[in-house]
Amino acid sequence: MPQSPDAHILQDGSDVREGNDRQFTRGRGHPVFDTAFGYLRTAAIRAAVDLDIFSIIGTGSATAQVLEQRARASFRGLRILCDYLTVIGLLHKNGSSYSLTPTSRQYLDRTSPFCLASCVDFLAAPEMVSLALDDPSTYVRRGGSEGLTLIAPDNPVWLRFARSMVPFSGPAAKRLAAYVTTLPKPPGTILDVAAGHGLYGIEIARIAPHSVLTAIDWATVLALAQENAQRAGLTSRFRTIIGSAFDVDWGRGFDIIVLANLLHHFGEERCIDLLRRAKSSLSPTGQVLIVEFVPNRDRVSPPLEATFAFVMLATTPQGDAYTVDDLDRLARAAGFSGAAARPLSPTPLTLMVLQQS
């Protein structure tokens, strides 16, 4: 059927062609193109971190010619990369020289104590990108993906995860330990479930000098946790249990049990199973400390916490980003009297303290 000559006129009388022209010429990009090209942002930050571009520029503004010498990459490649990083807000450009933005100086320059560059190694790893991009309509249709469950426990990606996320987890682990210092007495026994790098349990053990810390995880990543415990001076107080948290015996009588960044990988029934196991392993006065990305009730804010639900959709069969209400309900289903939320500011993570009935 031929289009009406006025088919391009919207109900409000505006011209859709004129609107599109304006949108493309305002210098603000286009929401559809920006989103569809999102993978280019991933590629650019991976390349920049691999070549250490942000740290090189951090020593002083640099031209592509300077970067060519120091990064040992092509002038053309570096010029185009740095221009793109400027477009997406991670660099400034003045003439032919590039400099860091406040964001890249704080989080991507390796001399910064807050640098998160190593996190890119896992977050943008080929395995993760493949899970997200290969067949997104299928995992949306199914309501989940086999994803990470297909990666064997001894796969190097888990060690990559544990190592790369240390800069992100470190501040939250210190905030968690700060909460423990407010308890009536320091814990004598600590259990870190699916410990990974082990920092959460390690930071608590450091402020409780007579405590014994036990970590559960696969052997590959427990080796890293053991290294970190040794570096913290905890070798004589560090124990390990090798295996899946769903299968191994946790033991009994723990004063503190940490479930950090674990529940979001699973559906509600498996979360309740883990919480019941935790309850049976607590001392009479013990506490379960859950650390999670917790979105608001609307599930679309704050942005990072809300985005995490889609990460779980793409990479797990039933994982989710649980709200405070969700976690309180799961805690009660496992036999606790409830869960109280405490922000681990300035990190985006939330501490949920489970109260025994």
Coordinates of C-alpha atoms in Angstrom, one line a residue:
M1 CA 0.0 0.0 0.0
P2 CA 1.5 3.4 -0.9
Q3 CA 2.2 5.7 2.0
S4 CA 0.2 8.9 2.5
P5 CA 2.2 12.0 1.6
D6 CA 1.7 13.0 5.3
A7 CA 2.8 9.6 6.7
H8 CA 5.9 11.2 8.2
I9 CA 3.9 13.7 10.2
L10 CA 3.4 12.8 13.9
Q11 CA 0.2 13.3 15.9
D12 CA 1.7 16.4 17.5
G13 CA 2.2 17.9 14.1
S14 CA 6.0 17.5 14.1
D15 CA 8.0 16.1 11.2
V16 CA 9.6 12.7 12.2
R17 CA 12.3 13.3 9.5
E18 CA 13.1 16.7 10.9
G19 CA 13.1 15.3 14.5
N20 CA 15.6 12.6 13.4
D21 CA 17.8 15.2 11.7
R22 CA 17.8 17.3 14.9
Q23 CA 18.6 14.3 17.0
F24 CA 21.6 13.3 14.9
T25 CA 23.0 16.9 14.7
R26 CA 22.8 17.9 18.4
G27 CA 26.1 16.2 19.3
R28 CA 24.5 13.9 21.8
G29 CA 24.6 10.7 19.9
H30 CA 21.5 8.6 19.3
P31 CA 20.0 6.3 21.9
V32 CA 19.4 3.4 19.5
F33 CA 22.9 3.6 17.9
D34 CA 24.6 4.2 21.2
T35 CA 23.0 1.1 22.7
A36 CA 23.5 -1.2 19.7
F37 CA 27.1 -0.1 19.5
G38 CA 27.6 -0.7 23.3
Y39 CA 30.0 -3.6 22.6
L40 CA 32.4 -1.0 21.2
R41 CA 32.7 0.6 24.6
T42 CA 33.7 -2.8 26.0
A43 CA 36.3 -3.3 23.2
A44 CA 37.7 0.2 23.8
I45 CA 38.1 -0.1 27.6
R46 CA 39.6 -3.6 27.2
A47 CA 42.2 -2.3 24.7
A48 CA 43.0 0.8 26.8
V49 CA 43.5 -1.3 30.0
D50 CA 45.6 -3.9 28.2
L51 CA 47.8 -1.2 26.7
D52 CA 47.8 0.7 30.0
I53 CA 46.7 3.9 28.2
F54 CA 45.2 5.6 31.3
S55 CA 48.3 5.1 33.4
I56 CA 50.5 6.4 30.7
I57 CA 48.4 9.5 30.2
G58 CA 48.1 9.9 33.9
T59 CA 51.8 10.9 34.1
G60 CA 50.9 14.0 32.0
S61 CA 48.8 14.8 28.9
A62 CA 50.0 12.8 25.9
T63 CA 49.7 12.9 22.1
A64 CA 49.1 9.8 20.0
Q65 CA 52.8 10.1 19.0
V66 CA 53.9 9.8 22.6
L67 CA 51.5 7.0 23.2
E68 CA 52.9 5.2 20.2
Q69 CA 56.3 5.1 21.7
R70 CA 55.2 4.2 25.3
A71 CA 52.4 1.8 24.5
R72 CA 54.2 0.2 21.6
A73 CA 51.1 0.3 19.4
S74 CA 50.3 1.9 16.1
F75 CA 49.8 5.7 15.9
R76 CA 46.6 5.2 13.9
G77 CA 45.1 2.7 16.3
L78 CA 45.9 4.9 19.3
R79 CA 44.6 8.0 17.8
I80 CA 41.3 6.4 16.9
L81 CA 41.1 4.6 20.3
C82 CA 41.8 7.8 22.3
D83 CA 39.3 9.8 20.2
Y84 CA 36.7 7.2 20.9
L85 CA 37.5 7.2 24.7
T86 CA 37.1 11.0 24.5
V87 CA 33.7 10.7 22.9
I88 CA 32.5 8.3 25.6
G89 CA 33.8 10.5 28.4
L90 CA 36.9 8.7 29.6
L91 CA 39.4 11.1 28.2
H92 CA 39.7 14.9 27.5
K93 CA 41.2 16.1 24.2
N94 CA 42.9 19.5 23.8
G95 CA 44.3 20.0 20.3
S96 CA 46.2 16.7 19.7
S97 CA 46.9 16.0 23.4
Y98 CA 44.8 13.7 25.6
S99 CA 44.4 13.9 29.4
L100 CA 42.4 12.0 32.0
T101 CA 38.9 12.8 33.2
P102 CA 38.2 12.7 36.9
T103 CA 36.5 9.3 36.4
S104 CA 39.4 7.8 34.5
R105 CA 42.0 9.3 36.9
Q106 CA 40.3 7.8 39.9
Y107 CA 39.2 4.4 38.6
L108 CA 41.5 3.5 35.6
D109 CA 44.9 5.0 36.4
R110 CA 46.8 2.2 38.1
T111 CA 48.5 4.7 40.4
S112 CA 45.2 5.5 42.0
P113 CA 44.3 3.6 45.2
F114 CA 40.8 3.3 43.8
C115 CA 41.8 1.8 40.5
L116 CA 39.3 -0.7 39.1
A117 CA 41.2 -1.5 35.9
S118 CA 41.8 -5.1 36.8
C119 CA 38.0 -5.7 37.1
V120 CA 37.8 -5.2 33.4
D121 CA 39.8 -8.4 33.0
F122 CA 36.8 -10.4 34.2
L123 CA 33.8 -8.1 33.5
A124 CA 34.8 -7.9 29.8
A125 CA 36.3 -11.3 29.5
P126 CA 35.5 -13.2 26.3
E127 CA 33.6 -15.8 28.2
M128 CA 31.3 -13.1 29.8
V129 CA 30.9 -11.2 26.5
S130 CA 29.9 -14.4 24.7
L131 CA 27.3 -15.3 27.3
A132 CA 25.7 -11.9 27.0
L133 CA 25.8 -11.4 23.2
D134 CA 25.7 -14.8 21.5
D135 CA 21.9 -15.4 21.9
P136 CA 20.2 -12.9 24.1
S137 CA 16.7 -13.5 22.9
T138 CA 17.0 -17.1 24.0
Y139 CA 17.9 -16.4 27.6
V140 CA 15.2 -13.7 27.8
R141 CA 12.7 -16.2 26.4
R142 CA 13.7 -18.9 28.8
G143 CA 14.1 -16.5 31.8
G144 CA 17.7 -17.5 32.3
S145 CA 20.8 -19.0 30.8
E146 CA 22.9 -22.1 31.6
G147 CA 25.8 -19.6 31.4
L148 CA 28.2 -19.8 34.3
T149 CA 26.9 -23.3 35.3
L150 CA 28.6 -24.7 32.2
I151 CA 32.0 -23.4 33.3
A152 CA 33.9 -26.1 35.2
P153 CA 35.1 -25.3 38.7
D154 CA 38.7 -25.6 37.7
N155 CA 38.3 -23.3 34.7
P156 CA 40.9 -20.4 34.9
V157 CA 38.0 -17.9 34.5
W158 CA 37.2 -18.3 38.2
L159 CA 40.7 -17.5 39.3
R160 CA 40.6 -14.5 36.9
F161 CA 37.4 -13.4 38.6
A162 CA 38.8 -13.8 42.1
R163 CA 42.0 -11.8 41.2
S164 CA 40.4 -9.1 39.1
M165 CA 37.6 -8.2 41.6
V166 CA 39.9 -7.5 44.6
P167 CA 40.0 -3.7 44.0
F168 CA 36.2 -3.6 44.0
S169 CA 35.7 -6.0 46.9
G170 CA 38.4 -4.5 49.2
P171 CA 36.6 -1.3 50.3
A172 CA 33.3 -3.2 50.9
A173 CA 35.2 -5.9 52.9
K174 CA 36.6 -3.1 55.1
R175 CA 33.2 -1.6 55.6
L176 CA 31.9 -5.0 56.5
A177 CA 34.6 -5.4 59.1
A178 CA 33.8 -2.0 60.5
Y179 CA 30.3 -3.2 61.2
V180 CA 31.6 -6.2 63.0
T181 CA 33.6 -3.9 65.4
T182 CA 30.2 -2.6 66.6
L183 CA 29.1 -6.0 67.9
P184 CA 29.1 -6.6 71.7
K185 CA 32.2 -8.9 71.4
P186 CA 34.5 -9.9 68.5
P187 CA 33.8 -13.2 66.8
G188 CA 35.8 -16.2 67.7
T189 CA 34.9 -18.2 64.6
I190 CA 34.2 -16.9 61.0
L191 CA 33.0 -18.8 58.0
D192 CA 33.4 -17.2 54.5
V193 CA 31.2 -19.2 52.1
A194 CA 32.2 -19.2 48.4
A195 CA 35.1 -17.0 49.6
G196 CA 36.8 -16.4 46.3
H197 CA 39.7 -14.0 47.1
G198 CA 38.7 -14.3 50.7
L199 CA 38.9 -10.6 51.5
Y200 CA 35.6 -10.4 53.4
G201 CA 36.5 -13.0 55.9
I202 CA 40.1 -11.8 56.1
E203 CA 39.1 -8.2 56.9
I204 CA 36.9 -9.5 59.7
A205 CA 39.6 -11.8 61.1
R206 CA 42.0 -8.9 61.1
I207 CA 39.9 -6.9 63.5
A208 CA 39.2 -10.0 65.6
P209 CA 42.8 -11.1 66.5
H210 CA 41.8 -14.3 68.3
S211 CA 39.5 -15.6 65.7
V212 CA 39.8 -18.6 63.3
L213 CA 38.7 -18.1 59.7
T214 CA 37.3 -20.9 57.6
A215 CA 36.8 -20.4 53.8
I216 CA 34.7 -22.6 51.5
D217 CA 35.3 -22.7 47.7
W218 CA 36.9 -24.6 44.9
A219 CA 40.5 -25.5 45.2
T220 CA 41.6 -23.1 42.4
V221 CA 40.4 -20.0 44.1
L222 CA 41.1 -21.1 47.6
A223 CA 44.7 -21.0 46.7
L224 CA 44.4 -17.3 46.1
A225 CA 42.4 -16.8 49.3
Q226 CA 45.2 -18.6 51.2
E227 CA 47.8 -16.2 49.6
N228 CA 45.8 -13.2 50.7
A229 CA 45.4 -14.7 54.2
Q230 CA 49.1 -15.2 54.4
R231 CA 49.7 -11.6 53.2
A232 CA 47.4 -10.4 56.0
G233 CA 49.3 -12.4 58.6
L234 CA 46.5 -15.0 59.2
T235 CA 48.2 -18.2 58.1
S236 CA 47.9 -19.9 61.5
R237 CA 44.3 -18.9 61.8
F238 CA 43.1 -19.8 58.3
R239 CA 41.3 -23.0 57.4
T240 CA 39.8 -24.2 54.1
I241 CA 36.9 -26.5 53.0
I242 CA 37.2 -27.5 49.4
G243 CA 34.0 -27.9 47.3
S244 CA 30.6 -26.6 46.5
A245 CA 28.7 -24.8 49.3
F246 CA 25.7 -26.9 48.5
D247 CA 27.5 -30.2 49.0
V248 CA 30.2 -29.9 51.6
D249 CA 29.7 -30.0 55.4
W250 CA 30.1 -26.4 56.7
G251 CA 30.7 -27.3 60.3
R252 CA 28.9 -25.8 63.4
G253 CA 29.2 -23.0 65.9
F254 CA 30.3 -20.1 63.8
D255 CA 29.9 -16.6 65.2
I256 CA 29.9 -15.0 61.8
I257 CA 29.0 -16.5 58.5
V258 CA 29.6 -14.4 55.4
L259 CA 27.7 -14.8 52.2
A260 CA 29.2 -12.2 49.9
N261 CA 28.0 -11.8 46.4
L262 CA 26.7 -15.3 46.3
L263 CA 22.9 -15.4 46.5
H264 CA 22.4 -13.4 43.3
H265 CA 23.6 -16.4 41.3
F266 CA 20.6 -18.5 42.4
G267 CA 16.8 -18.7 42.4
E268 CA 14.8 -18.3 45.6
E269 CA 14.7 -22.0 46.5
R270 CA 18.4 -22.5 46.3
C271 CA 18.9 -19.2 48.3
I272 CA 16.7 -20.5 51.0
D273 CA 18.6 -23.8 51.0
L274 CA 21.9 -21.8 51.5
L275 CA 20.4 -19.7 54.3
R276 CA 19.1 -22.8 56.1
R277 CA 22.5 -24.3 55.9
A278 CA 23.9 -21.1 57.3
K279 CA 21.4 -21.1 60.2
S280 CA 22.3 -24.6 61.2
S281 CA 26.0 -23.7 61.2
L282 CA 25.6 -20.6 63.5
S283 CA 26.5 -20.4 67.1
P284 CA 23.5 -19.4 69.4
T285 CA 24.4 -15.7 69.2
G286 CA 25.9 -15.8 65.7
Q287 CA 25.0 -13.6 62.7
V288 CA 24.8 -14.2 59.0
L289 CA 26.1 -11.3 57.0
I290 CA 25.0 -11.1 53.4
V291 CA 26.7 -8.7 50.9
E292 CA 24.8 -8.0 47.7
F293 CA 23.9 -5.6 45.0
V294 CA 20.4 -4.6 46.2
P295 CA 18.2 -2.5 44.0
N296 CA 15.3 -0.4 45.2
R297 CA 11.7 -1.7 45.2
D298 CA 11.2 -0.3 41.7
R299 CA 14.0 -2.5 40.4
V300 CA 15.2 0.2 38.1
S301 CA 17.3 2.2 40.6
P302 CA 20.1 2.8 41.5
P303 CA 21.5 2.1 38.0
L304 CA 24.4 -0.2 38.8
E305 CA 22.4 -2.3 41.4
A306 CA 19.4 -2.5 39.1
T307 CA 21.5 -3.4 36.0
F308 CA 22.9 -6.4 37.9
A309 CA 19.6 -8.3 37.4
F310 CA 20.2 -8.4 33.7
V311 CA 23.8 -9.7 34.2
M312 CA 22.3 -12.6 36.1
L313 CA 19.7 -13.2 33.5
A314 CA 22.4 -13.5 30.9
T315 CA 24.8 -15.7 32.9
T316 CA 22.8 -17.9 35.3
P317 CA 19.7 -20.1 35.1
Q318 CA 17.7 -18.3 37.9
G319 CA 19.9 -15.6 39.4
D320 CA 18.6 -12.2 40.2
A321 CA 19.3 -8.9 42.0
Y322 CA 17.2 -9.2 45.2
T323 CA 15.6 -6.2 46.9
V324 CA 15.6 -5.7 50.7
D325 CA 12.0 -7.0 50.8
D326 CA 13.1 -10.1 48.8
L327 CA 16.0 -10.9 51.1
D328 CA 13.9 -10.4 54.2
R329 CA 11.3 -12.8 52.9
L330 CA 14.0 -15.4 52.0
A331 CA 15.6 -15.0 55.4
R332 CA 12.2 -15.7 57.1
A333 CA 11.5 -18.7 54.9
A334 CA 14.9 -20.1 56.1
G335 CA 13.9 -19.7 59.8
F336 CA 15.4 -16.3 60.6
S337 CA 13.3 -13.6 62.2
G338 CA 14.2 -11.1 59.5
A339 CA 17.0 -9.2 57.7
A340 CA 18.1 -5.6 58.4
A341 CA 19.8 -3.6 55.6
R342 CA 22.9 -1.4 56.1
P343 CA 24.6 0.4 53.2
L344 CA 28.3 -0.3 52.8
S345 CA 28.9 3.3 51.6
P346 CA 30.6 4.5 49.6
T347 CA 30.4 1.2 47.7
P348 CA 27.3 0.2 45.8
L349 CA 26.9 -2.9 47.9
T350 CA 24.5 -3.5 50.8
L351 CA 25.0 -5.5 54.0
M352 CA 22.0 -7.6 55.1
V353 CA 22.2 -8.8 58.7
L354 CA 20.1 -11.8 59.4
Q355 CA 18.6 -12.0 62.8
Q356 CA 18.0 -15.3 64.5
S357 CA 14.5 -16.1 65.8

